[in-house]
C-alpha cells in the first residue's frame, strides 16, 4: 500500500514499499534491458528459474539480476546458451575452480575462432583492394561490359 509523505506544504511524494527481492518480469526487463520474451525463453531453457506466486506471476529477486548479468557477460564473449547453462550449473553447485576450469577452454576456443575470422577478413580485404585496383585500371568503354572485364583476375579464385 503506497504511503504519502507530506514534505512541505503542497509537496507530496508517494512511497511504494516494493522490495527489490520481489520483482515481476516487467520490472526485471526494465532494470536489465532484457526483453520479457527472452526472460521467458531463458526460463524454458532452465537457465533462469523464477519463483511463482499462487496466481502464476513470476517472482524475481536480486539473485536473478546477478544471473542475468552472468548470462549477458557470457553471451558478449560469444558463448552459447548450452555452454552458459553448464557454467551456471557449476556456479550453483560447484566451486569457482570448477567454473574456471570449464571456462578456460571455452574462452580459448572463442579466441581461436576469432583469430581465424580475423585472418579470413584480412584475406578478403586483400582481395577487395586487388579487385578495386583492377577495376580502377580498366579503361572506360562504350561497349557492353562483361564480367571478366571487372573481375578477370578473380574468376575461379
C-alpha positions as a Python dict, from the first residue, in 0.01 Angstrom:
ca = {
    (1, 'X'): (0, 0, 0),
    (2, 'X'): (159, 332, -103),
    (3, 'X'): (237, 581, 170),
    (4, 'X'): (215, 957, 112),
    (5, 'X'): (476, 1178, 276),
    (6, 'X'): (399, 1546, 327),
    (7, 'X'): (745, 1702, 286),
    (8, 'X'): (640, 2064, 264),
    (9, 'X'): (312, 2245, 227),
    (10, 'X'): (175, 2142, -111),
    (11, 'X'): (461, 1895, -187),
    (12, 'X'): (370, 1529, -153),
    (13, 'X'): (558, 1216, -257),
    (14, 'X'): (417, 866, -277),
    (15, 'X'): (643, 594, -141),
    (16, 'X'): (586, 239, -255),
    (17, 'X'): (731, -27, -29),
    (18, 'X'): (846, -254, -309),
    (19, 'X'): (1136, -475, -209),
    (20, 'X'): (1400, -543, -471),
    (21, 'X'): (1384, -912, -394),
    (22, 'X'): (1028, -928, -528),
    (23, 'X'): (1012, -811, -887),
    (24, 'X'): (778, -903, -1165),
    (25, 'X'): (904, -988, -1510),
    (26, 'X'): (832, -636, -1641),
    (27, 'X'): (1045, -484, -1364),
    (28, 'X'): (1334, -720, -1434),
    (29, 'X'): (1307, -642, -1804),
    (30, 'X'): (1310, -269, -1734),
    (31, 'X'): (1608, -290, -1497),
    (32, 'X'): (1820, -519, -1715),
    (33, 'X'): (1714, -429, -2068),
    (34, 'X'): (1645, -797, -2134),
    (35, 'X'): (1307, -835, -2306),
    (36, 'X'): (1039, -1026, -2114),
    (37, 'X'): (1018, -1274, -2403),
    (38, 'X'): (1389, -1352, -2358),
    (39, 'X'): (1340, -1396, -1983),
    (40, 'X'): (1061, -1646, -2053),
    (41, 'X'): (1286, -1822, -2307),
    (42, 'X'): (1567, -1845, -2050),
    (43, 'X'): (1318, -1993, -1808),
    (44, 'X'): (1210, -2257, -2062),
    (45, 'X'): (1577, -2348, -2120),
    (46, 'X'): (1637, -2377, -1748),
    (47, 'X'): (1900, -2103, -1722),
    (48, 'X'): (1671, -1876, -1518),
    (49, 'X'): (1414, -2005, -1272),
    (50, 'X'): (1172, -1761, -1117),
    (51, 'X'): (961, -1839, -815),
    (52, 'X'): (588, -1842, -881),
    (53, 'X'): (307, -1683, -686),
    (54, 'X'): (-21, -1868, -641),
    (55, 'X'): (-166, -1652, -918),
    (56, 'X'): (110, -1769, -1157),
    (57, 'X'): (307, -1444, -1161),
    (58, 'X'): (682, -1483, -1174),
    (59, 'X'): (873, -1350, -874),
    (60, 'X'): (1233, -1243, -932),
    (61, 'X'): (1496, -1133, -681),
    (62, 'X'): (1840, -979, -681),
    (63, 'X'): (1997, -1321, -744),
    (64, 'X'): (1812, -1332, -1077),
    (65, 'X'): (1963, -996, -1174),
    (66, 'X'): (2310, -1133, -1094),
    (67, 'X'): (2235, -1443, -1301),
    (68, 'X'): (2121, -1227, -1593),
    (69, 'X'): (2442, -1025, -1566),
    (70, 'X'): (2640, -1352, -1583),
    (71, 'X'): (2439, -1466, -1888),
    (72, 'X'): (2485, -1130, -2061),
    (73, 'X'): (2860, -1128, -1999),
    (74, 'X'): (2896, -1484, -2127),
    (75, 'X'): (2692, -1405, -2440),
    (76, 'X'): (2905, -1096, -2512),
    (77, 'X'): (3207, -1329, -2506),
    (78, 'X'): (3040, -1543, -2772),
    (79, 'X'): (2937, -1835, -2554),
    (80, 'X'): (2625, -2027, -2649),
    (81, 'X'): (2334, -2091, -2411),
    (82, 'X'): (2415, -2462, -2357),
    (83, 'X'): (2767, -2361, -2250),
    (84, 'X'): (2627, -2085, -2032),
    (85, 'X'): (2384, -2328, -1872),
    (86, 'X'): (2670, -2565, -1789),
    (87, 'X'): (2865, -2278, -1632),
    (88, 'X'): (2559, -2169, -1433),
    (89, 'X'): (2503, -2524, -1310),
    (90, 'X'): (2867, -2534, -1199),
    (91, 'X'): (2835, -2194, -1033),
    (92, 'X'): (2525, -2319, -848),
    (93, 'X'): (2668, -2649, -727),
    (94, 'X'): (3044, -2636, -775),
    (95, 'X'): (3334, -2412, -693),
    (96, 'X'): (3499, -2115, -862),
    (97, 'X'): (3778, -2356, -958),
    (98, 'X'): (3523, -2576, -1139),
    (99, 'X'): (3382, -2277, -1326),
    (100, 'X'): (3731, -2155, -1415),
    (101, 'X'): (3839, -2498, -1539),
    (102, 'X'): (3532, -2518, -1764),
    (103, 'X'): (3551, -2158, -1879),
    (104, 'X'): (3919, -2155, -1980),
    (105, 'X'): (3889, -2393, -2279),
    (106, 'X'): (3567, -2223, -2390),
    (107, 'X'): (3741, -1887, -2396),
    (108, 'X'): (4045, -2037, -2572),
    (109, 'X'): (3812, -2175, -2842),
    (110, 'X'): (3647, -1832, -2882),
    (111, 'X'): (3989, -1667, -2919),
    (112, 'X'): (4093, -1925, -3179),
    (113, 'X'): (3771, -1878, -3375),
    (114, 'X'): (3812, -1501, -3364),
    (115, 'X'): (4172, -1522, -3486),
    (116, 'X'): (4055, -1740, -3776),
    (117, 'X'): (3788, -1483, -3866),
    (118, 'X'): (4047, -1205, -3849),
    (119, 'X'): (4271, -1399, -4091),
    (120, 'X'): (3977, -1455, -4327),
    (121, 'X'): (3881, -1088, -4311),
    (122, 'X'): (4239, -981, -4384),
    (123, 'X'): (4241, -1209, -4689),
    (124, 'X'): (3905, -1067, -4801),
    (125, 'X'): (4042, -714, -4758),
    (126, 'X'): (4346, -803, -4968),
    (127, 'X'): (4123, -943, -5242),
    (128, 'X'): (3894, -637, -5232),
    (129, 'X'): (4189, -400, -5262),
    (130, 'X'): (4323, -603, -5554),
    (131, 'X'): (3980, -601, -5721),
    (132, 'X'): (3945, -227, -5668),
    (133, 'X'): (4287, -174, -5826),
    (134, 'X'): (4187, -392, -6122),
    (135, 'X'): (3857, -205, -6170),
    (136, 'X'): (4032, 130, -6140),
    (137, 'X'): (4278, 21, -6413),
    (138, 'X'): (4003, -92, -6655),
    (139, 'X'): (3963, 159, -6937),
    (140, 'X'): (3628, 330, -6988),
    (141, 'X'): (3440, 192, -7287),
    (142, 'X'): (3108, 243, -7463),
    (143, 'X'): (3090, -133, -7531),
    (144, 'X'): (2877, -375, -7330),
    (145, 'X'): (3060, -473, -7012),
    (146, 'X'): (3147, -835, -6948),
    (147, 'X'): (3207, -977, -6601),
    (148, 'X'): (3563, -1077, -6683),
    (149, 'X'): (3643, -713, -6753),
    (150, 'X'): (3585, -611, -6393),
    (151, 'X'): (3670, -940, -6222),
    (152, 'X'): (3902, -1108, -6472),
    (153, 'X'): (4171, -1191, -6218),
    (154, 'X'): (3917, -1334, -5971),
    (155, 'X'): (3733, -1582, -6191),
    (156, 'X'): (3789, -1928, -6049),
    (157, 'X'): (3967, -1797, -5737),
}
